[in-house]
C-alpha positions as CSV (number, residue, x, y, z in Angstrom):
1,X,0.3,2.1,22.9
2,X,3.7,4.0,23.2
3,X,6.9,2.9,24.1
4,X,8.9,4.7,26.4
5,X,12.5,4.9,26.1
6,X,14.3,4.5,29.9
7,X,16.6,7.7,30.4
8,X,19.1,5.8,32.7
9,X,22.8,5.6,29.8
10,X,24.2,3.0,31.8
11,X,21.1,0.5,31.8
12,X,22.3,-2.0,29.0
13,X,18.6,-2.7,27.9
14,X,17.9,0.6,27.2
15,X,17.6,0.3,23.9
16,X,15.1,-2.8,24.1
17,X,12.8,0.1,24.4
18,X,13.4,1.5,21.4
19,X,10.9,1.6,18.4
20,X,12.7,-0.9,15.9
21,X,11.1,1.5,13.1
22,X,12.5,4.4,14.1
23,X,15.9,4.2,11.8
24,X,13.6,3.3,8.5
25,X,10.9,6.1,9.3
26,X,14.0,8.6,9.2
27,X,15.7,6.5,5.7
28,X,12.2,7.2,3.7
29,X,12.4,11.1,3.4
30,X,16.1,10.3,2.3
31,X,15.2,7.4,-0.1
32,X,12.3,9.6,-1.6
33,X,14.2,13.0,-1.9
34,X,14.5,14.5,1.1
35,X,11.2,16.1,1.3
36,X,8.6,14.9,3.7
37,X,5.9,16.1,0.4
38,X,7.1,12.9,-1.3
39,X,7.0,10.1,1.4
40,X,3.4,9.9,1.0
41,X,3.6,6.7,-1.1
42,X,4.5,5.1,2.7
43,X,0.9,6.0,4.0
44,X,-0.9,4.8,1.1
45,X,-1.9,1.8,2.4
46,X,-3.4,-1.7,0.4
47,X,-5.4,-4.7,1.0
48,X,-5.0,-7.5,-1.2
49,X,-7.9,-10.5,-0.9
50,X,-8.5,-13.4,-3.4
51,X,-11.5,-14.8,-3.5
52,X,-12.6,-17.5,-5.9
53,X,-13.0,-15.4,-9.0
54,X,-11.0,-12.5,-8.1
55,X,-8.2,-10.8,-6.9
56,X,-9.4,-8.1,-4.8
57,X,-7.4,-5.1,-3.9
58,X,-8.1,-2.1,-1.7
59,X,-6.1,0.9,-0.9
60,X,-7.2,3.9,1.3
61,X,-6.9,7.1,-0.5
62,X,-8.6,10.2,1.3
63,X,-9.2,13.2,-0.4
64,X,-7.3,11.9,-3.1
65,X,-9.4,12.7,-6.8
66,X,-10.1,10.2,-9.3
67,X,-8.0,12.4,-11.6
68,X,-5.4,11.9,-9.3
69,X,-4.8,8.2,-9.4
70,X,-3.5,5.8,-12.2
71,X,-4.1,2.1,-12.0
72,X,-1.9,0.1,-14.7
73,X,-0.5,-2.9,-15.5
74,X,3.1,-3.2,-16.3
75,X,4.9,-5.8,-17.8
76,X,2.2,-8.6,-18.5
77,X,1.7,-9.0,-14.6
78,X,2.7,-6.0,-12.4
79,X,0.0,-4.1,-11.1
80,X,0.8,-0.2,-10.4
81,X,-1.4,1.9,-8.2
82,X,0.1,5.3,-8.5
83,X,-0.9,8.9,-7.6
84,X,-0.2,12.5,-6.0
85,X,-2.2,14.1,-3.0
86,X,-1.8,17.6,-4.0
87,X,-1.2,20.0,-1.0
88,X,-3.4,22.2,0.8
89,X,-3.4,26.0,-0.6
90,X,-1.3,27.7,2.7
91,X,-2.9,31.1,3.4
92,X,0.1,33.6,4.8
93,X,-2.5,34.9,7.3
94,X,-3.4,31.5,8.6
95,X,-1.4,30.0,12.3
96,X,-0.4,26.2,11.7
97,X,-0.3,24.1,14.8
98,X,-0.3,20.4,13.1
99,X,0.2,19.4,10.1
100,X,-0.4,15.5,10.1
101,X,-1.8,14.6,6.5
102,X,0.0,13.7,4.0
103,X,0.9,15.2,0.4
104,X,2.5,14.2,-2.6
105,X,3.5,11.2,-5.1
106,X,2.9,7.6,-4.3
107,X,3.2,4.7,-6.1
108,X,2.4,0.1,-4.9
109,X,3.1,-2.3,-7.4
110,X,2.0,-5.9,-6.8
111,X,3.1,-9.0,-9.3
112,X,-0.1,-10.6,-10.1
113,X,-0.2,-14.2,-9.7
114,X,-0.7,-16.3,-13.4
115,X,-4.4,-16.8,-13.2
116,X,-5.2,-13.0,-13.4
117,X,-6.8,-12.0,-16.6
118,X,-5.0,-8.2,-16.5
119,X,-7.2,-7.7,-19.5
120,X,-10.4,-7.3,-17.5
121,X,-9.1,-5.0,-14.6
122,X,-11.6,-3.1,-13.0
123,X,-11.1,0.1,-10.6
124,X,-13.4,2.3,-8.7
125,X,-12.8,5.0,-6.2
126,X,-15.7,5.7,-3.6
127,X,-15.5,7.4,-0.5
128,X,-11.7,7.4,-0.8
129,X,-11.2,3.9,-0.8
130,X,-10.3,2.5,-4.2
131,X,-11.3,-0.7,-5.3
132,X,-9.1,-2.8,-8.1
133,X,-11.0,-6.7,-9.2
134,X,-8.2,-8.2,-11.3
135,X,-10.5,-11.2,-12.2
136,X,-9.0,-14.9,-12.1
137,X,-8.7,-17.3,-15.3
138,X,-10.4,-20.9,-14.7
139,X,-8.0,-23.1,-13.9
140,X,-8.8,-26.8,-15.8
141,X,-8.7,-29.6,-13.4
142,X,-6.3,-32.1,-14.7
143,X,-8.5,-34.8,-16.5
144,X,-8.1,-38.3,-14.6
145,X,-8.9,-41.2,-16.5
146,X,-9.4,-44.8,-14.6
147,X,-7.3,-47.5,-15.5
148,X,-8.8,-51.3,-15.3
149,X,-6.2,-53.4,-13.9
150,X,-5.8,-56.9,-15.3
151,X,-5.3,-60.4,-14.6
């Protein structure tokens, strides 16, 4: 689906038309240097399930190596998933007409919730999706203890 901006400068709903994202996909190059190399960290996008023994997350990463990619834990609870898509060798001889993927640095963090044991992370890239299981601690029910109410 696109939107279409209306052409007429004197219809006052003009800009209802207008993609509400346009002004932050033009901040990130800014925010990330300037160069469009570096705002790959935007397209590296992450799933995050919990199920009951984990927490599950999963980021899409094509043709990004397993070299490439660093999975860490910062600060008790954060959980980094950082990388760089290196760029495609350019030939001198070779005629661009798009150029659509992305290249360079990215970096997610997540704050893990207090049941994760970050002690037993787990990663795996496969098929460029990398997989992260941050497994859960028990939580101990709260022991009830019935009271016998007197005459």
């Amino acid at each position: 689906m696109s939107i279409v901006r209306r052409s007429n400068v004197f219809d006052p709903f003009a800009d209802l038309w207008a993609d509400p994202f346009d002004t932050f996909r033009s901040i990130v190059p800014a925010i990330s240097g300037g160069s469009s190399e570096t705002a790959a960290f935007a397209n590296a996008r992450v799933d995050w399930k919990e199920t009951p023994e984990a927490h599950v997350f999963k980021a899409d990463l094509p043709g990004v190596k397993k070299e490439e990619v660093k999975v860490e834990v910062e600060d008790g609870n954060v959980l980094v998933v950082s990388g760089e898509r290196t760029k495609e060798e350019e030939d001198k001889n070779d005629k661009w007409h798009r150029v659509e993927r992305s290249s360079g640095k990215f970096v997610r963090r997540f704050r893990l919730p207090e049941d994760a044991k970050v002690g037993e992370v787990k990663a795996g890239l496969e098929n460029g999706v990398l997989t992260v299981t941050v497994p859960k601690a028990e939580v101990k029910k709260p022991e009830v203890k019935a009271i016998e109410i007197s005459v």
